[in-house]
PDB file of C-alpha atoms in Angstrom:
ATOM      1  CA  UNK A   1       0.000   0.000   0.000  1.00 43.00           C
ATOM      2  CA  UNK A   2       1.170   3.496  -0.725  1.00 47.00           C
ATOM      3  CA  UNK A   3       1.046   6.294   1.860  1.00 48.00           C
ATOM      4  CA  UNK A   4      -2.063   7.512   0.097  1.00 48.00           C
ATOM      5  CA  UNK A   5      -4.035   4.294   0.465  1.00 48.00           C
ATOM      6  CA  UNK A   6      -2.722   3.262   3.866  1.00 47.00           C
ATOM      7  CA  UNK A   7      -3.157   6.541   5.707  1.00 50.00           C
ATOM      8  CA  UNK A   8      -6.470   8.078   4.736  1.00 46.00           C
ATOM      9  CA  UNK A   9      -8.891   5.659   6.433  1.00 46.00           C
ATOM     10  CA  UNK A  10      -6.677   5.191   9.488  1.00 47.00           C
ATOM     11  CA  UNK A  11      -5.893   8.865  10.021  1.00 48.00           C
ATOM     12  CA  UNK A  12      -9.299  10.246   9.120  1.00 46.00           C
ATOM     13  CA  UNK A  13     -12.244   8.175  10.234  1.00 44.00           C
ATOM     14  CA  UNK A  14     -15.514   9.830   9.219  1.00 42.00           C
ATOM     15  CA  UNK A  15     -16.485  12.588  11.646  1.00 43.00           C
ATOM     16  CA  UNK A  16     -20.119  13.476  12.301  1.00 42.00           C
ATOM     17  CA  UNK A  17     -20.919  16.592  14.267  1.00 43.00           C
ATOM     18  CA  UNK A  18     -24.483  17.389  15.266  1.00 45.00           C
ATOM     19  CA  UNK A  19     -26.004  20.039  17.454  1.00 44.00           C
ATOM     20  CA  UNK A  20     -28.890  18.563  19.405  1.00 49.00           C
ATOM     21  CA  UNK A  21     -31.759  20.168  21.270  1.00 47.00           C
ATOM     22  CA  UNK A  22     -32.560  19.405  24.912  1.00 49.00           C
ATOM     23  CA  UNK A  23     -34.327  16.192  23.876  1.00 49.00           C
ATOM     24  CA  UNK A  24     -31.379  14.930  21.850  1.00 54.00           C
ATOM     25  CA  UNK A  25     -32.913  15.688  18.449  1.00 48.00           C
ATOM     26  CA  UNK A  26     -30.809  17.447  15.821  1.00 48.00           C
ATOM     27  CA  UNK A  27     -31.438  21.146  16.261  1.00 43.00           C
ATOM     28  CA  UNK A  28     -33.294  22.911  13.466  1.00 40.00           C
ATOM     29  CA  UNK A  29     -32.159  26.356  14.662  1.00 35.00           C
ATOM     30  CA  UNK A  30     -28.487  25.508  14.275  1.00 38.00           C
ATOM     31  CA  UNK A  31     -27.013  24.080  11.120  1.00 42.00           C
ATOM     32  CA  UNK A  32     -23.738  22.215  11.497  1.00 60.00           C
ATOM     33  CA  UNK A  33     -21.139  23.282   8.967  1.00 71.00           C
ATOM     34  CA  UNK A  34     -20.182  20.532   6.575  1.00 80.00           C
ATOM     35  CA  UNK A  35     -18.244  20.011   3.379  1.00 88.00           C
ATOM     36  CA  UNK A  36     -16.758  23.047   1.711  1.00 93.00           C
ATOM     37  CA  UNK A  37     -18.267  25.448   4.272  1.00 92.00           C
ATOM     38  CA  UNK A  38     -16.374  23.661   7.010  1.00 94.00           C
ATOM     39  CA  UNK A  39     -13.195  23.367   4.917  1.00 96.00           C
ATOM     40  CA  UNK A  40     -13.226  27.118   4.338  1.00 95.00           C
ATOM     41  CA  UNK A  41     -13.160  27.884   8.077  1.00 95.00           C
ATOM     42  CA  UNK A  42      -9.698  26.406   8.712  1.00 96.00           C
ATOM     43  CA  UNK A  43      -7.019  24.093   7.400  1.00 97.00           C
ATOM     44  CA  UNK A  44      -7.549  21.989  10.518  1.00 96.00           C
ATOM     45  CA  UNK A  45     -11.200  21.401   9.548  1.00 96.00           C
ATOM     46  CA  UNK A  46     -10.177  20.572   6.001  1.00 96.00           C
ATOM     47  CA  UNK A  47      -7.649  17.988   7.233  1.00 97.00           C
ATOM     48  CA  UNK A  48     -10.270  16.346   9.503  1.00 95.00           C
ATOM     49  CA  UNK A  49     -12.486  15.499   6.527  1.00 96.00           C
ATOM     50  CA  UNK A  50     -11.405  12.619   4.240  1.00 95.00           C
ATOM     51  CA  UNK A  51     -13.135  14.247   1.270  1.00 95.00           C
ATOM     52  CA  UNK A  52     -11.408  17.535   2.083  1.00 96.00           C
ATOM     53  CA  UNK A  53      -8.031  15.805   2.220  1.00 97.00           C
ATOM     54  CA  UNK A  54      -8.764  14.123  -1.108  1.00 96.00           C
ATOM     55  CA  UNK A  55      -9.606  17.454  -2.785  1.00 97.00           C
ATOM     56  CA  UNK A  56      -6.670  19.261  -1.161  1.00 97.00           C
ATOM     57  CA  UNK A  57      -4.306  16.518  -2.344  1.00 97.00           C
ATOM     58  CA  UNK A  58      -5.745  16.795  -5.843  1.00 97.00           C
ATOM     59  CA  UNK A  59      -4.989  20.548  -5.725  1.00 97.00           C
ATOM     60  CA  UNK A  60      -1.488  20.090  -4.271  1.00 97.00           C
ATOM     61  CA  UNK A  61      -0.683  17.496  -6.925  1.00 97.00           C
ATOM     62  CA  UNK A  62      -1.360  20.136  -9.580  1.00 96.00           C
ATOM     63  CA  UNK A  63       0.940  22.497  -7.686  1.00 95.00           C
ATOM     64  CA  UNK A  64       3.646  19.816  -7.406  1.00 95.00           C
ATOM     65  CA  UNK A  65       3.545  19.918  -3.599  1.00 95.00           C
ATOM     66  CA  UNK A  66       1.413  16.902  -2.649  1.00 97.00           C
ATOM     67  CA  UNK A  67       4.326  15.622  -0.563  1.00 97.00           C
ATOM     68  CA  UNK A  68       3.496  18.255   2.077  1.00 97.00           C
ATOM     69  CA  UNK A  69       0.093  16.836   2.956  1.00 97.00           C
ATOM     70  CA  UNK A  70       1.380  13.255   2.602  1.00 97.00           C
ATOM     71  CA  UNK A  71       4.165  14.024   5.090  1.00 97.00           C
ATOM     72  CA  UNK A  72       1.674  15.654   7.459  1.00 97.00           C
ATOM     73  CA  UNK A  73      -0.612  12.602   7.228  1.00 97.00           C
ATOM     74  CA  UNK A  74       2.317  10.223   7.752  1.00 97.00           C
ATOM     75  CA  UNK A  75       3.323  12.133  10.901  1.00 97.00           C
ATOM     76  CA  UNK A  76      -0.234  11.981  12.242  1.00 97.00           C
ATOM     77  CA  UNK A  77      -0.283   8.226  11.685  1.00 96.00           C
ATOM     78  CA  UNK A  78       3.206   7.865  13.202  1.00 96.00           C
ATOM     79  CA  UNK A  79       2.035   9.468  16.474  1.00 96.00           C
ATOM     80  CA  UNK A  80      -0.383   6.545  16.919  1.00 95.00           C
ATOM     81  CA  UNK A  81       2.276   3.876  16.382  1.00 94.00           C
ATOM     82  CA  UNK A  82       2.769   1.443  19.248  1.00 92.00           C
ATOM     83  CA  UNK A  83       5.937  -0.520  19.969  1.00 91.00           C
ATOM     84  CA  UNK A  84       9.570   0.430  19.475  1.00 90.00           C
ATOM     85  CA  UNK A  85      10.144  -1.869  16.489  1.00 93.00           C
ATOM     86  CA  UNK A  86       7.114  -0.558  14.572  1.00 94.00           C
ATOM     87  CA  UNK A  87       8.097   3.004  15.459  1.00 94.00           C
ATOM     88  CA  UNK A  88      11.620   2.448  14.168  1.00 93.00           C
ATOM     89  CA  UNK A  89      10.269   1.032  10.900  1.00 94.00           C
ATOM     90  CA  UNK A  90       7.764   3.847  10.376  1.00 95.00           C
ATOM     91  CA  UNK A  91      10.274   6.533  11.397  1.00 94.00           C
ATOM     92  CA  UNK A  92      12.763   5.189   8.881  1.00 93.00           C
ATOM     93  CA  UNK A  93      10.074   5.012   6.190  1.00 94.00           C
ATOM     94  CA  UNK A  94       9.072   8.645   6.838  1.00 95.00           C
ATOM     95  CA  UNK A  95      12.706   9.701   6.843  1.00 92.00           C
ATOM     96  CA  UNK A  96      13.521   7.885   3.592  1.00 92.00           C
ATOM     97  CA  UNK A  97      10.318   9.039   1.849  1.00 94.00           C
ATOM     98  CA  UNK A  98      10.222  12.681   2.920  1.00 94.00           C
ATOM     99  CA  UNK A  99      13.361  13.876   4.728  1.00 91.00           C
ATOM    100  CA  UNK A 100      16.462  12.182   3.357  1.00 89.00           C
ATOM    101  CA  UNK A 101      18.493  14.024   0.740  1.00 85.00           C
ATOM    102  CA  UNK A 102      17.626  11.068  -1.535  1.00 88.00           C
ATOM    103  CA  UNK A 103      13.911  11.071  -0.593  1.00 90.00           C
ATOM    104  CA  UNK A 104      11.471  10.309  -3.381  1.00 88.00           C
ATOM    105  CA  UNK A 105       8.965  12.897  -2.075  1.00 93.00           C
ATOM    106  CA  UNK A 106      11.241  15.288  -0.231  1.00 92.00           C
ATOM    107  CA  UNK A 107       9.538  18.045   1.769  1.00 94.00           C
ATOM    108  CA  UNK A 108      11.007  21.516   1.977  1.00 89.00           C
ATOM    109  CA  UNK A 109      11.976  22.080   5.611  1.00 87.00           C
ATOM    110  CA  UNK A 110      14.611  24.375   7.027  1.00 81.00           C
ATOM    111  CA  UNK A 111      18.111  22.888   6.840  1.00 65.00           C
ATOM    112  CA  UNK A 112      18.814  23.077  10.571  1.00 48.00           C
ATOM    113  CA  UNK A 113      15.528  21.312  11.261  1.00 55.00           C
ATOM    114  CA  UNK A 114      16.484  18.210   9.301  1.00 60.00           C
ATOM    115  CA  UNK A 115      16.844  15.094  11.387  1.00 72.00           C
ATOM    116  CA  UNK A 116      20.040  13.190  11.657  1.00 74.00           C
ATOM    117  CA  UNK A 117      19.577   9.542  10.709  1.00 78.00           C
ATOM    118  CA  UNK A 118      20.882   8.419  14.126  1.00 79.00           C
ATOM    119  CA  UNK A 119      17.688   9.705  15.803  1.00 82.00           C
ATOM    120  CA  UNK A 120      15.799   6.919  14.015  1.00 86.00           C
ATOM    121  CA  UNK A 121      17.292   4.392  16.448  1.00 86.00           C
ATOM    122  CA  UNK A 122      15.416   5.903  19.415  1.00 89.00           C
ATOM    123  CA  UNK A 123      12.073   7.047  17.976  1.00 91.00           C
ATOM    124  CA  UNK A 124       9.319   8.724  19.982  1.00 91.00           C
ATOM    125  CA  UNK A 125       5.793   9.774  18.891  1.00 93.00           C
ATOM    126  CA  UNK A 126       6.609  13.488  18.615  1.00 93.00           C
ATOM    127  CA  UNK A 127      10.010  13.198  16.946  1.00 93.00           C
ATOM    128  CA  UNK A 128       8.694  14.719  13.708  1.00 93.00           C
ATOM    129  CA  UNK A 129       6.521  17.369  15.394  1.00 94.00           C
ATOM    130  CA  UNK A 130       8.742  20.381  14.657  1.00 93.00           C
ATOM    131  CA  UNK A 131       9.018  19.420  10.993  1.00 94.00           C
ATOM    132  CA  UNK A 132       5.318  18.602  10.796  1.00 96.00           C
ATOM    133  CA  UNK A 133       4.489  22.023  12.248  1.00 96.00           C
ATOM    134  CA  UNK A 134       6.711  23.690   9.631  1.00 95.00           C
ATOM    135  CA  UNK A 135       4.919  21.866   6.825  1.00 96.00           C
ATOM    136  CA  UNK A 136       1.516  22.604   8.346  1.00 97.00           C
ATOM    137  CA  UNK A 137       2.322  26.321   8.478  1.00 96.00           C
ATOM    138  CA  UNK A 138       3.652  26.223   4.935  1.00 95.00           C
ATOM    139  CA  UNK A 139       0.359  24.699   3.774  1.00 97.00           C
ATOM    140  CA  UNK A 140      -1.747  27.009   5.968  1.00 97.00           C
ATOM    141  CA  UNK A 141      -0.150  30.276   4.861  1.00 96.00           C
ATOM    142  CA  UNK A 142       0.586  29.325   1.268  1.00 94.00           C
ATOM    143  CA  UNK A 143      -1.297  26.476  -0.408  1.00 96.00           C
ATOM    144  CA  UNK A 144      -4.516  26.586   1.645  1.00 97.00           C
ATOM    145  CA  UNK A 145      -5.530  30.119   0.605  1.00 96.00           C
ATOM    146  CA  UNK A 146      -4.904  29.256  -3.051  1.00 97.00           C
ATOM    147  CA  UNK A 147      -6.890  26.039  -2.626  1.00 97.00           C
ATOM    148  CA  UNK A 148      -9.925  28.042  -1.438  1.00 97.00           C
ATOM    149  CA  UNK A 149      -9.778  30.033  -4.699  1.00 97.00           C
ATOM    150  CA  UNK A 150      -9.069  27.006  -6.908  1.00 96.00           C
ATOM    151  CA  UNK A 151     -11.400  25.420  -9.446  1.00 96.00           C
ATOM    152  CA  UNK A 152     -11.212  22.164  -7.475  1.00 95.00           C
ATOM    153  CA  UNK A 153     -12.664  23.818  -4.354  1.00 96.00           C
ATOM    154  CA  UNK A 154     -15.103  26.131  -6.139  1.00 95.00           C
ATOM    155  CA  UNK A 155     -16.489  23.355  -8.361  1.00 94.00           C
ATOM    156  CA  UNK A 156     -16.956  21.054  -5.357  1.00 93.00           C
ATOM    157  CA  UNK A 157     -18.705  23.878  -3.490  1.00 93.00           C
ATOM    158  CA  UNK A 158     -20.965  24.525  -6.480  1.00 93.00           C
ATOM    159  CA  UNK A 159     -21.918  20.826  -6.668  1.00 92.00           C
ATOM    160  CA  UNK A 160     -22.724  20.809  -2.941  1.00 91.00           C
ATOM    161  CA  UNK A 161     -24.919  23.874  -3.322  1.00 90.00           C
ATOM    162  CA  UNK A 162     -26.745  22.312  -6.283  1.00 89.00           C
ATOM    163  CA  UNK A 163     -27.377  19.155  -4.254  1.00 86.00           C
ATOM    164  CA  UNK A 164     -28.674  21.196  -1.307  1.00 84.00           C
ATOM    165  CA  UNK A 165     -31.012  23.148  -3.570  1.00 82.00           C
ATOM    166  CA  UNK A 166     -32.311  20.111  -5.448  1.00 77.00           C
ATOM    167  CA  UNK A 167     -36.025  19.281  -5.056  1.00 74.00           C
ATOM    168  CA  UNK A 168     -35.135  15.952  -3.382  1.00 70.00           C
ATOM    169  CA  UNK A 169     -32.983  17.659  -0.734  1.00 59.00           C
ATOM    170  CA  UNK A 170     -35.642  20.289  -0.039  1.00 57.00           C
ATOM    171  CA  UNK A 171     -38.339  17.635   0.320  1.00 59.00           C
ATOM    172  CA  UNK A 172     -36.147  15.662   2.742  1.00 57.00           C
ATOM    173  CA  UNK A 173     -35.398  18.836   4.710  1.00 55.00           C
ATOM    174  CA  UNK A 174     -39.121  19.670   4.948  1.00 60.00           C
ATOM    175  CA  UNK A 175     -39.889  16.134   6.146  1.00 58.00           C
ATOM    176  CA  UNK A 176     -37.110  16.386   8.741  1.00 55.00           C
ATOM    177  CA  UNK A 177     -38.311  19.791   9.972  1.00 56.00           C
ATOM    178  CA  UNK A 178     -41.874  18.456  10.338  1.00 58.00           C
ATOM    179  CA  UNK A 179     -40.568  15.477  12.306  1.00 58.00           C
ATOM    180  CA  UNK A 180     -38.413  17.532  14.674  1.00 59.00           C
ATOM    181  CA  UNK A 181     -40.641  20.608  15.047  1.00 56.00           C
ATOM    182  CA  UNK A 182     -43.868  18.864  16.027  1.00 49.00           C
TER     183      UNK A 182
END
């Protein structure tokens, strides 16, 4: 499995957020942000949504910087790794894929922040945190704002809006409001 296939389901299980009234029913007075509306509020929200990650990766691929989000995802997965042996293997894989001077998908981190290969012998869950934070900030202050203006984002947003305004969606919403407002 590639990083792409192996990480997405493990790192980003589907998240459902609902605002409920005092009786536990979904509130009709509050609408939970979802999809592109949620993605547009923060990079963090975008990265919590598997569909958002997929679209962001699609955008970054076109910008030749997909390795940034793949590195970030790999670091998130690495933090959950149990056992020294597995940690050593994953740390080495991350190093060889993203950080080594011979890395196939090298990320652009500050020179003094690069890890020395000897640190891979004694891995710990947060060993990549400083580098991950650098890449996150690079994405947040560079790629993310361009993503929100990109055709990929805008087209996905348009499709969502069309689905929400479709007769089927309106009928379902009316049924739901009758159920919860009686």
